[in-house]
PDB file of N, CA and C in Angstrom:
ATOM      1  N   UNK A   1     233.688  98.170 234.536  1.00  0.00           N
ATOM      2  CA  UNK A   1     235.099  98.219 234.811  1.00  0.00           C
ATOM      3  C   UNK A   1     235.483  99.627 235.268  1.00  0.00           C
ATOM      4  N   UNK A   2     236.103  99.581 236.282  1.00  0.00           N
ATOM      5  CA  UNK A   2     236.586 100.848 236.985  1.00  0.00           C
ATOM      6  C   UNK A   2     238.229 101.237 235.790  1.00  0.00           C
ATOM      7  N   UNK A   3     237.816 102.685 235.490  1.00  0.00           N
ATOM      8  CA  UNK A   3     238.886 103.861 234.458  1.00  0.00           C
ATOM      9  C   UNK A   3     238.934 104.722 235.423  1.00  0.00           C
ATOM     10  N   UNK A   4     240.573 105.232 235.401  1.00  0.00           N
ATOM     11  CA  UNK A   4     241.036 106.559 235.712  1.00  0.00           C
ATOM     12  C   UNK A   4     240.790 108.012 234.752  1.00  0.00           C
ATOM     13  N   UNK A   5     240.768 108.888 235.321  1.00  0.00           N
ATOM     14  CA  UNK A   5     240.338 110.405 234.165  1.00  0.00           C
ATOM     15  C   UNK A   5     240.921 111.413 235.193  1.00  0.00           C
ATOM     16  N   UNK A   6     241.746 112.013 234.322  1.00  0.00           N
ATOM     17  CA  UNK A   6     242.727 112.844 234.464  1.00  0.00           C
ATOM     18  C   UNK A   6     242.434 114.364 233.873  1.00  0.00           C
ATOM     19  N   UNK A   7     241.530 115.170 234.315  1.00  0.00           N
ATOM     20  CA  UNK A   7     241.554 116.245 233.557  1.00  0.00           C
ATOM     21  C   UNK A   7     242.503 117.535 233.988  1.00  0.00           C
ATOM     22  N   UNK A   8     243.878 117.937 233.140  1.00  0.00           N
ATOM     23  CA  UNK A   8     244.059 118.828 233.344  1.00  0.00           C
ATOM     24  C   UNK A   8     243.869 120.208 232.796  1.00  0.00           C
ATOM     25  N   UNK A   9     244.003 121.453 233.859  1.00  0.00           N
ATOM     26  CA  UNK A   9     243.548 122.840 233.214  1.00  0.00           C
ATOM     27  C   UNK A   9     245.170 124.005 233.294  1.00  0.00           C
ATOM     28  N   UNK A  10     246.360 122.997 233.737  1.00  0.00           N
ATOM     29  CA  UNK A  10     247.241 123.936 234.004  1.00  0.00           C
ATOM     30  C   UNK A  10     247.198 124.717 235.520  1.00  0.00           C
ATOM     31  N   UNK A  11     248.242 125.523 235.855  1.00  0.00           N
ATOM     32  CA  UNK A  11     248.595 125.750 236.858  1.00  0.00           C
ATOM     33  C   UNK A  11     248.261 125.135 238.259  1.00  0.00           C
ATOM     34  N   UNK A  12     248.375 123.299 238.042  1.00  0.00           N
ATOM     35  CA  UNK A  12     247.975 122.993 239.559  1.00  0.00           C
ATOM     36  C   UNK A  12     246.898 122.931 239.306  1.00  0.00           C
ATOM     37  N   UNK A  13     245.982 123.101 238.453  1.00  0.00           N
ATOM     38  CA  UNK A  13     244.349 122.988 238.695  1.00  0.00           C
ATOM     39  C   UNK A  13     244.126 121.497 238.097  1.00  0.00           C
ATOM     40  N   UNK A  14     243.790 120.162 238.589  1.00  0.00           N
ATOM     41  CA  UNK A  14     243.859 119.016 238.124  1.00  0.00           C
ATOM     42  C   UNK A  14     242.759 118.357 238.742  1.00  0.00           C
ATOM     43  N   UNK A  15     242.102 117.154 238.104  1.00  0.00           N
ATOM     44  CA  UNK A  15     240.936 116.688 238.471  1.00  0.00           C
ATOM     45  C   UNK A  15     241.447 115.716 238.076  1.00  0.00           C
ATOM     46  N   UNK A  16     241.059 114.684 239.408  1.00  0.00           N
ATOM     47  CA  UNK A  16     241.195 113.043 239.018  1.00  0.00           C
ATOM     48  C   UNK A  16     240.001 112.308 240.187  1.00  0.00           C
ATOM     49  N   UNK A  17     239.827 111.474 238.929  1.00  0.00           N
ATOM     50  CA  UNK A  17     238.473 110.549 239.643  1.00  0.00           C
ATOM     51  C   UNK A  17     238.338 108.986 238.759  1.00  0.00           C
ATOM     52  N   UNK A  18     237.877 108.228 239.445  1.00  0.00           N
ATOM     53  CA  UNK A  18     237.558 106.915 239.024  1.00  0.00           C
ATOM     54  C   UNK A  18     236.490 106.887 239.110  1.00  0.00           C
ATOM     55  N   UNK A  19     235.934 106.124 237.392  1.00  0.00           N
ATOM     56  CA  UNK A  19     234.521 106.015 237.256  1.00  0.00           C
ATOM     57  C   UNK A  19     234.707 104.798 236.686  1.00  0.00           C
ATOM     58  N   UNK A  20     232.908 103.951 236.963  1.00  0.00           N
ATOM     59  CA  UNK A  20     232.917 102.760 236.413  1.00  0.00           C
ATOM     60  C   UNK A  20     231.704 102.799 235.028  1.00  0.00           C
ATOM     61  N   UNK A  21     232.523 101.999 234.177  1.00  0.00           N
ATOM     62  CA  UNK A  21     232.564 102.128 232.602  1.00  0.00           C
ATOM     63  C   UNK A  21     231.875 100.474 232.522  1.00  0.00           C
ATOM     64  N   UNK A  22     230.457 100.623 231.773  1.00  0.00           N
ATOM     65  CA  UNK A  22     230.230  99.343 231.061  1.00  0.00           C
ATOM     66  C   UNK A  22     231.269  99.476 229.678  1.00  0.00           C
ATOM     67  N   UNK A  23     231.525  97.985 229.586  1.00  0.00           N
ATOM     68  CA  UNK A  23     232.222  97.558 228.310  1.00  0.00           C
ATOM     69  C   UNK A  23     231.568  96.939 227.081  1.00  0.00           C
ATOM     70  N   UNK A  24     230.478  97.309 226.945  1.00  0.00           N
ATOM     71  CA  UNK A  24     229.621  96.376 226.288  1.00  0.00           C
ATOM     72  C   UNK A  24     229.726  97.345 224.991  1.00  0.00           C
ATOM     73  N   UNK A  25     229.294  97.313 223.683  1.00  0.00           N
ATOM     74  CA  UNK A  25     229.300  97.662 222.402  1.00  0.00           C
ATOM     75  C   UNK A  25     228.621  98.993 222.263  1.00  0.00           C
ATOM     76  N   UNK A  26     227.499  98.837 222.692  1.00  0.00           N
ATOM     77  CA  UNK A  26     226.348  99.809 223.360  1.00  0.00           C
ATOM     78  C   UNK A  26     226.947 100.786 223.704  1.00  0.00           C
ATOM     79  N   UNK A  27     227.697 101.005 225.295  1.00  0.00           N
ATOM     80  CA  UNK A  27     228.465 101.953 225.698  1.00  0.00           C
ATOM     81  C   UNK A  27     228.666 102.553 224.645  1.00  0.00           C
ATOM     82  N   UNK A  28     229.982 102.148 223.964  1.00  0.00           N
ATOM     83  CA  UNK A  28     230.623 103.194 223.270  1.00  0.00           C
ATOM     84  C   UNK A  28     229.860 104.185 222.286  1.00  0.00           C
ATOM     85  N   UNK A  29     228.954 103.727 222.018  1.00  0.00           N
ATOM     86  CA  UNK A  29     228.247 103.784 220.971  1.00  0.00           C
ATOM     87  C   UNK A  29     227.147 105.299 221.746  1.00  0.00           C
ATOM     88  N   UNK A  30     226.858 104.632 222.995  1.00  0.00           N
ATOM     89  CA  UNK A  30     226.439 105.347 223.340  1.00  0.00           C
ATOM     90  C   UNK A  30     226.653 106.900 224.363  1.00  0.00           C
ATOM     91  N   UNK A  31     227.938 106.413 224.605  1.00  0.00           N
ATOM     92  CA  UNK A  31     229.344 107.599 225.213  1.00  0.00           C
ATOM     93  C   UNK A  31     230.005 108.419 223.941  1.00  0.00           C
ATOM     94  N   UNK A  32     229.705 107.855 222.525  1.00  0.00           N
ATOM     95  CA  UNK A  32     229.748 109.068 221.631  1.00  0.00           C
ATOM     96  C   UNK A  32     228.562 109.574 221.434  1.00  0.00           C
ATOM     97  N   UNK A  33     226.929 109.180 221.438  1.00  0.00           N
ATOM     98  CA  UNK A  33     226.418 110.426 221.258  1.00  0.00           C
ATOM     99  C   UNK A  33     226.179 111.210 222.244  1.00  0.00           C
ATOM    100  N   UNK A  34     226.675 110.552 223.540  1.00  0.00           N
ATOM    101  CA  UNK A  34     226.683 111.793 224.639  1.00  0.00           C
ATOM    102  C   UNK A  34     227.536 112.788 224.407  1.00  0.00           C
ATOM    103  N   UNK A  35     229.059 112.461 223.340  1.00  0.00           N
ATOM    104  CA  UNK A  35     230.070 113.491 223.628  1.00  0.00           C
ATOM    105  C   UNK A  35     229.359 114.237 222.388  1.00  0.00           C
ATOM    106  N   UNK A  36     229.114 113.589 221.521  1.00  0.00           N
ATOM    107  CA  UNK A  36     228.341 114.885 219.740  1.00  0.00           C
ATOM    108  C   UNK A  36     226.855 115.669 220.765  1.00  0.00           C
ATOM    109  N   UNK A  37     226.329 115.459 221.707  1.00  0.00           N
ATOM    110  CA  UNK A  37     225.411 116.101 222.133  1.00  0.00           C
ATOM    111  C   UNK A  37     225.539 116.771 222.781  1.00  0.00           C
ATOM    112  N   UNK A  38     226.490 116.752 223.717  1.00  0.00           N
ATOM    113  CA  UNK A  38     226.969 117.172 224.887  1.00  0.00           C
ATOM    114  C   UNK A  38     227.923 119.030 224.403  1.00  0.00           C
ATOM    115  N   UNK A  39     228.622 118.330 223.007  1.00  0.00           N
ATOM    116  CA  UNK A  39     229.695 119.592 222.070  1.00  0.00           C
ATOM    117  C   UNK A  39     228.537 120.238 221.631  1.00  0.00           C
ATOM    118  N   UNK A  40     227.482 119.830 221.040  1.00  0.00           N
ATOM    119  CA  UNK A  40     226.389 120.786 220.654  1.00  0.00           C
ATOM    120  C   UNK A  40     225.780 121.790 221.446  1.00  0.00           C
ATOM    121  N   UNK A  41     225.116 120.873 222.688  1.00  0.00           N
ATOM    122  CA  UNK A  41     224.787 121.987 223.450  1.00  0.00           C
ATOM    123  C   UNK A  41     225.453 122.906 224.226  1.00  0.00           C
ATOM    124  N   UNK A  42     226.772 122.871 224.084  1.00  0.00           N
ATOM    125  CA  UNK A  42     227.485 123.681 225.201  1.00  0.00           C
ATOM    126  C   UNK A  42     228.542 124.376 223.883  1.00  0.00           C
ATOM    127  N   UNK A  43     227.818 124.479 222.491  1.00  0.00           N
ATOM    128  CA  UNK A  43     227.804 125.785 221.658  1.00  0.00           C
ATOM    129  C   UNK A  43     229.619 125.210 221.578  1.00  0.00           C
ATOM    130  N   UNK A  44     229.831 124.209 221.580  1.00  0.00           N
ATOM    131  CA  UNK A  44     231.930 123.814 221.669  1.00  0.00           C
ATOM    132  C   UNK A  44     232.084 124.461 219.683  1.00  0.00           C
ATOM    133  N   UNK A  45     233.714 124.910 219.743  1.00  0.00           N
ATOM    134  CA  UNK A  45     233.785 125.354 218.195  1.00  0.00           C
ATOM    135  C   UNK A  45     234.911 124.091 218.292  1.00  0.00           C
ATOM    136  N   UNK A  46     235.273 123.877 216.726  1.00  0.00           N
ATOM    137  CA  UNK A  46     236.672 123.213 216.396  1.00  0.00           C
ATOM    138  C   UNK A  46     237.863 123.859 216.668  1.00  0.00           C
ATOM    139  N   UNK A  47     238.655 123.079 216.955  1.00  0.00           N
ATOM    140  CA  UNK A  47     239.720 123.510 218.184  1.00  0.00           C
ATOM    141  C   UNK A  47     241.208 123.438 217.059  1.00  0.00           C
ATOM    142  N   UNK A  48     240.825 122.512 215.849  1.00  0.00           N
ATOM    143  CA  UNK A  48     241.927 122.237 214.801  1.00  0.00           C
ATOM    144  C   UNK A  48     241.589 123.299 213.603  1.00  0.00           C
ATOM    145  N   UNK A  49     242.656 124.184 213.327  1.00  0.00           N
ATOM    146  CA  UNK A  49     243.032 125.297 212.163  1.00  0.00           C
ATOM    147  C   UNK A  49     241.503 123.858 211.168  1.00  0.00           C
ATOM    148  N   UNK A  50     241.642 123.539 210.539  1.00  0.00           N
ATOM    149  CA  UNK A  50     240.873 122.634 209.685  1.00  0.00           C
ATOM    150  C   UNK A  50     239.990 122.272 209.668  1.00  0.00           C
ATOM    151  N   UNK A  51     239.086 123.102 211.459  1.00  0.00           N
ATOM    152  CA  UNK A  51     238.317 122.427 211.176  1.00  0.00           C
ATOM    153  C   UNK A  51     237.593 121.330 211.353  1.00  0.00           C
ATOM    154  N   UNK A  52     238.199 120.101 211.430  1.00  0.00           N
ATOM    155  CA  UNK A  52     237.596 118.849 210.882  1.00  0.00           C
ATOM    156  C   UNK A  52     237.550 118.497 213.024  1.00  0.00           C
ATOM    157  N   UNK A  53     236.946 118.043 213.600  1.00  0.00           N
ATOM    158  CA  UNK A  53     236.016 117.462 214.183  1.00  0.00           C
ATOM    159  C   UNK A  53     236.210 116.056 214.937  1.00  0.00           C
ATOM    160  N   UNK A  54     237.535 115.573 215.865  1.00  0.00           N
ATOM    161  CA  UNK A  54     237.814 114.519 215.948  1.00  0.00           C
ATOM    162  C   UNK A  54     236.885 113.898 217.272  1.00  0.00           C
ATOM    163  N   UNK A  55     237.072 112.366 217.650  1.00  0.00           N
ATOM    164  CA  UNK A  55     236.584 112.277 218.956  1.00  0.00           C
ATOM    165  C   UNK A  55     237.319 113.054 220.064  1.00  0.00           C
ATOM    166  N   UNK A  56     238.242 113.169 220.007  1.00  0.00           N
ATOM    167  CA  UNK A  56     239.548 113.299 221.127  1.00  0.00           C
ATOM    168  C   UNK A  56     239.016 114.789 221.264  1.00  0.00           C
ATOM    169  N   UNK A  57     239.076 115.568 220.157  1.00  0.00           N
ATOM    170  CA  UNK A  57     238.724 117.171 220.055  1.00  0.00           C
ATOM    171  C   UNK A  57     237.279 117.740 220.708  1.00  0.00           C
ATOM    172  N   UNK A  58     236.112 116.461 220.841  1.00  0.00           N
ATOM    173  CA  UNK A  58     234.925 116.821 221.037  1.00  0.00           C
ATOM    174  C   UNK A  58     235.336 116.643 222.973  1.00  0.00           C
ATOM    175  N   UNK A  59     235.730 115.827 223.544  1.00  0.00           N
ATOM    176  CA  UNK A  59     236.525 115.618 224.713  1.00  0.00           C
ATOM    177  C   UNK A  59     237.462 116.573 225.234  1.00  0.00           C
ATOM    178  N   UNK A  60     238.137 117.343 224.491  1.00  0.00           N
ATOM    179  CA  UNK A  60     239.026 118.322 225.090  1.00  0.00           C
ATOM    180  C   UNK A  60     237.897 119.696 225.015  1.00  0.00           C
ATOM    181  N   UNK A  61     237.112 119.568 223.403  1.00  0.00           N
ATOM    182  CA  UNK A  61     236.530 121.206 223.585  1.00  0.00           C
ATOM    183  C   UNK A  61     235.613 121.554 224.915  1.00  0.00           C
ATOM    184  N   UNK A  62     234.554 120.194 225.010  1.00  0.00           N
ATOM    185  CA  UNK A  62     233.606 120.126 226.287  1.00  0.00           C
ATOM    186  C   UNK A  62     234.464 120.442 227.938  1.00  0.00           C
ATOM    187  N   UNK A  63     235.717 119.703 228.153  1.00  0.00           N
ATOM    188  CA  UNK A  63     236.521 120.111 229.307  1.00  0.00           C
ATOM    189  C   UNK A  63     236.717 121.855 229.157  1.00  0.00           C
ATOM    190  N   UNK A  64     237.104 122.064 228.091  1.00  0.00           N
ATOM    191  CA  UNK A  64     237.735 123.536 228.323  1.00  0.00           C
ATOM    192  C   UNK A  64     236.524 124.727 228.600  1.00  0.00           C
ATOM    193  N   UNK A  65     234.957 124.103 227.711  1.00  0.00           N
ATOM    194  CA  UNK A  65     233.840 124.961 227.729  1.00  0.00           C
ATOM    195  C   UNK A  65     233.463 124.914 229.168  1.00  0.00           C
ATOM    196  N   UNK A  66     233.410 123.641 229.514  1.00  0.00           N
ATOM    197  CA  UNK A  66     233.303 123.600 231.581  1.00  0.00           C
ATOM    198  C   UNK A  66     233.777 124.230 232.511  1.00  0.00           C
ATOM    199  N   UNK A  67     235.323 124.385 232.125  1.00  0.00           N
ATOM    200  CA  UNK A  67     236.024 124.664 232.550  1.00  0.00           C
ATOM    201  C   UNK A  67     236.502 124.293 234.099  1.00  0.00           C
ATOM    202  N   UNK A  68     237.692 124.432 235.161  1.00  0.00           N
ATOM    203  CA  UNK A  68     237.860 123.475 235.813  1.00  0.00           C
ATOM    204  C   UNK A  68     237.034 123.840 237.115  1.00  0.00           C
ATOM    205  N   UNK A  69     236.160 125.312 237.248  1.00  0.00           N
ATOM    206  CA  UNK A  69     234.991 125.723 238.186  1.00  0.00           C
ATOM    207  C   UNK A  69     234.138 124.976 238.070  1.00  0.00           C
ATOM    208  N   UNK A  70     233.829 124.905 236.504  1.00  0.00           N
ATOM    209  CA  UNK A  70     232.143 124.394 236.327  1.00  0.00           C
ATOM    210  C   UNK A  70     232.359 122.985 236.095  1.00  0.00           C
ATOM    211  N   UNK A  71     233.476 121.751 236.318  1.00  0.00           N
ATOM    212  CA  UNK A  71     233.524 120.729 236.669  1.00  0.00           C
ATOM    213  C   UNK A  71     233.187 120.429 237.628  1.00  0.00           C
ATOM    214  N   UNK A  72     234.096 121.420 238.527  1.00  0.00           N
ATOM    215  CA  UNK A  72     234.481 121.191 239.881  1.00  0.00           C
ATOM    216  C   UNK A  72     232.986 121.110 240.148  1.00  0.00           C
ATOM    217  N   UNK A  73     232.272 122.147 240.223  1.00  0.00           N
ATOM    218  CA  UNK A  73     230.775 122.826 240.765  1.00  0.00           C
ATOM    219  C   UNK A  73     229.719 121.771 240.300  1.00  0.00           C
ATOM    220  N   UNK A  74     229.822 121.167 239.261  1.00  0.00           N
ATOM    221  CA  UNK A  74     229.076 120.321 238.842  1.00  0.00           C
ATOM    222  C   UNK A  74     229.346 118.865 238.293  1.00  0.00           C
ATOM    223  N   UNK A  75     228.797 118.299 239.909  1.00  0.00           N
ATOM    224  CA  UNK A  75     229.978 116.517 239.823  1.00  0.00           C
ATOM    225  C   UNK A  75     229.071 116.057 238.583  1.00  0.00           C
ATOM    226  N   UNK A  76     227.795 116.452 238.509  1.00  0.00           N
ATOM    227  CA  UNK A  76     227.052 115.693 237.292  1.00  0.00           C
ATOM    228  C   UNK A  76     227.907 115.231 235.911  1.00  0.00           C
ATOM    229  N   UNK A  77     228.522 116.753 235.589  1.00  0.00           N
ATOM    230  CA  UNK A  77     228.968 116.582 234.089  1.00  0.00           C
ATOM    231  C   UNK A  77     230.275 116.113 234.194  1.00  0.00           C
ATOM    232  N   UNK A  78     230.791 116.087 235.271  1.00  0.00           N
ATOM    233  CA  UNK A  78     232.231 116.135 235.451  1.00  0.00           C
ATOM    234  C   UNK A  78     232.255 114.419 235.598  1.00  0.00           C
ATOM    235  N   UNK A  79     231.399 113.626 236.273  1.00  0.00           N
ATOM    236  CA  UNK A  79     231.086 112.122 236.209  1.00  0.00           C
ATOM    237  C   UNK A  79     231.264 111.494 234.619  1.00  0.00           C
ATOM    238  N   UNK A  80     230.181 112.647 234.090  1.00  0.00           N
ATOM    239  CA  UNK A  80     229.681 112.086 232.972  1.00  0.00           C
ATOM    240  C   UNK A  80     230.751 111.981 231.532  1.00  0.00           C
ATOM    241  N   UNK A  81     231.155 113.300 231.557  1.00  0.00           N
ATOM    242  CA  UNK A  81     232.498 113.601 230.755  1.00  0.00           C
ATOM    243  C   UNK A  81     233.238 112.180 231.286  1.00  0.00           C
ATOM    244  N   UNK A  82     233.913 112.055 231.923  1.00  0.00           N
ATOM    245  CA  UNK A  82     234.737 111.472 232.558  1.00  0.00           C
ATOM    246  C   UNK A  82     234.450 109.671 232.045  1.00  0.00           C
ATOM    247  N   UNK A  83     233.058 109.358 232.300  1.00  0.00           N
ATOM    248  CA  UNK A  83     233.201 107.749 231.991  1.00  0.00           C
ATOM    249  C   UNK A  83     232.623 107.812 230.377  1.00  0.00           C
ATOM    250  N   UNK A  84     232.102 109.287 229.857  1.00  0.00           N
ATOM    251  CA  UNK A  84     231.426 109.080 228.214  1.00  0.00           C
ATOM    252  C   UNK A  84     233.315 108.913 227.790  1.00  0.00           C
ATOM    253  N   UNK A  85     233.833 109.308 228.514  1.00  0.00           N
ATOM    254  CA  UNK A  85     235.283 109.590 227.423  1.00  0.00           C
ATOM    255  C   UNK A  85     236.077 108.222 227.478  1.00  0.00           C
ATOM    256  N   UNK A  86     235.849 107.939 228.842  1.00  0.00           N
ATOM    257  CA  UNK A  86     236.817 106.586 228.633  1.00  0.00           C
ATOM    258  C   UNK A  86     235.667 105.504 228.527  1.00  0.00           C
ATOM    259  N   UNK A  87     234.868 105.437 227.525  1.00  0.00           N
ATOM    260  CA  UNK A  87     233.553 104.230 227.315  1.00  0.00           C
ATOM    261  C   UNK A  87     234.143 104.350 225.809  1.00  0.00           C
ATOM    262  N   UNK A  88     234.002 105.953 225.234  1.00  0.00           N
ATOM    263  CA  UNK A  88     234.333 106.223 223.890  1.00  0.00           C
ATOM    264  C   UNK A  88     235.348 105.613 223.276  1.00  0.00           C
ATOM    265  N   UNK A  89     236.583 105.630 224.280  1.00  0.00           N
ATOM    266  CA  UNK A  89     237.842 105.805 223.997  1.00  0.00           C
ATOM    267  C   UNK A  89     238.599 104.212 224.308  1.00  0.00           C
ATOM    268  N   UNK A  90     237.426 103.133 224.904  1.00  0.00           N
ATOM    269  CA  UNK A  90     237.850 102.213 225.718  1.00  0.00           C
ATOM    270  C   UNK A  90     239.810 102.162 225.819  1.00  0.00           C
ATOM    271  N   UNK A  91     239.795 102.692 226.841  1.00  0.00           N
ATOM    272  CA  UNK A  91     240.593 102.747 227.438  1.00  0.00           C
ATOM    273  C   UNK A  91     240.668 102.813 229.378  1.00  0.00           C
ATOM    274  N   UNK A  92     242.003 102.280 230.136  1.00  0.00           N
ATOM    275  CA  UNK A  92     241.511 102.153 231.287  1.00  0.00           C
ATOM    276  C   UNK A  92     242.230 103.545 232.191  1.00  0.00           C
ATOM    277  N   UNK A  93     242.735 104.367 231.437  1.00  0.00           N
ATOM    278  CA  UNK A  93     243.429 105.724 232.020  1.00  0.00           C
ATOM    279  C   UNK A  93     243.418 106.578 231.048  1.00  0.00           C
ATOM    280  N   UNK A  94     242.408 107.556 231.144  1.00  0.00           N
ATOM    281  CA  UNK A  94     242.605 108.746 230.080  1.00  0.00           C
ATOM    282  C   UNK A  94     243.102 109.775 230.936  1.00  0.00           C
ATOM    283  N   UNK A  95     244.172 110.796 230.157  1.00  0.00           N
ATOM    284  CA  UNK A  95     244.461 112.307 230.559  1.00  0.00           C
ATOM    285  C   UNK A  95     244.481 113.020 229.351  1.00  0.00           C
ATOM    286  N   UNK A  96     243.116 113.548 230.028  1.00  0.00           N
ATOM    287  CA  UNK A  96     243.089 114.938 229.164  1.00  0.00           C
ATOM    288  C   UNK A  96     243.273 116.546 229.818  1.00  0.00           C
ATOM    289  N   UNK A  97     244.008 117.146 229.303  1.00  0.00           N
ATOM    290  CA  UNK A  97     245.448 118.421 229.136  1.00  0.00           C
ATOM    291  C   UNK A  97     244.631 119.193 228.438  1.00  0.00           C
ATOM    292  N   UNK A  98     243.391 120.001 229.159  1.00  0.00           N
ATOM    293  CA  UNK A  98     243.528 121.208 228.187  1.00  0.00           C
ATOM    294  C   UNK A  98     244.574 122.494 227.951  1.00  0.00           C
ATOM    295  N   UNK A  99     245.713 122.517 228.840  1.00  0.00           N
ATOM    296  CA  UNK A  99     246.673 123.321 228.431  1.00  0.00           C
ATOM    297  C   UNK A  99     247.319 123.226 227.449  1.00  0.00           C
ATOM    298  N   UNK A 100     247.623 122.036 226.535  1.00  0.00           N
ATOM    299  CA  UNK A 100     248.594 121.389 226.039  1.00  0.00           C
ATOM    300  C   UNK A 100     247.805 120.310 224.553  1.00  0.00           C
ATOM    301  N   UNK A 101     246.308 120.911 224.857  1.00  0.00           N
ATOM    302  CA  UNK A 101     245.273 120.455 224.152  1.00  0.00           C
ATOM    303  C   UNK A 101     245.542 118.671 223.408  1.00  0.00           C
ATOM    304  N   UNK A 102     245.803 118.035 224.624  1.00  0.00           N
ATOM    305  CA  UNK A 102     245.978 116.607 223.828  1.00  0.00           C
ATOM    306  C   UNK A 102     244.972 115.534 224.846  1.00  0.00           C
ATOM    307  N   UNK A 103     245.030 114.113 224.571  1.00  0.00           N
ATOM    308  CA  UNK A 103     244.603 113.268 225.400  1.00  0.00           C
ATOM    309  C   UNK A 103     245.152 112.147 225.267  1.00  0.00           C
ATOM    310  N   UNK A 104     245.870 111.717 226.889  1.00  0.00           N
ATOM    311  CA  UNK A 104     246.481 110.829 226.561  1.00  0.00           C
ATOM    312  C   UNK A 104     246.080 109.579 226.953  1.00  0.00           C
ATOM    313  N   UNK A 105     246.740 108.104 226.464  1.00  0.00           N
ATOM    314  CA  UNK A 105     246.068 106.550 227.164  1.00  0.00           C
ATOM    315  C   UNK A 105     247.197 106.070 228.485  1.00  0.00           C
TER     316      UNK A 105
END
C-alpha cells in the first residue's frame, strides 16, 4: 500500500515522498527493529527530559541525526526511514516535524 511521509526540518527545508508499505504483521514487526537498529547505530540519545524511549521518539531522533543533507544525499535511508515509519506506525500519512519534535497521522 502506497503512504505519504512528510519530514520536516524547519525553515522551508521539507521532504515529501511516497513509499510502498507491505501490510502484513511481519512488516511492522519488522519496521521496528529497523527503527531500534537503525537509533543504535547512528549513536540517537533520548529526546524526552525522562528518558524513557518511545516509537515516535526513535523516528524523530533518527530524522534529526540525518539530518535534512544527509536525507537528502542519501535516498537509501531516507526511503527506508520513511516506509520503516509508516509500516511501524500503520498509518497512510505520517509528518514528522523535527522542529516542533512531534509526529503526526
Amino acid at each position: 500500500m502506497r503512504r505519504d511521509v512528510s519530514i520536516n526540518f524547519g525553515r522551508g527545508r521539507t521532504i515529501e515522498l511516497q513509499v510502498q508499505v507491505d501490510q502484513s504483521p511481519q512488516s511492522a514487526s519488522r519496521a521496528r527493529e529497523w527503527l531500534d537498529a537503525t537509533y543504535e547505530k547512528m549513536g540517537c540519545e533520548p529526546i524526552r527530559p525522562s528518558g524513557k524511549v518511545l516509537l515516535i521518539d526513535k523516528i524523530l531522533a533518527i530524522a534529526i541525526a540525518a539530518g535534512y543533507e544527509g536525507l537528502n544525499s542519501n535516498r537509501n535511508l531516507l526511503e527506508s526511514l520513511a516506509s520503516q515509519s509508516a509500516a511501524a506506525l500503520d498509518r497512510s500519512r505520517i509528518a514528522i516535524d523535527t522542529d516542533s519534535l512531534t509526529v503526526g497521522f
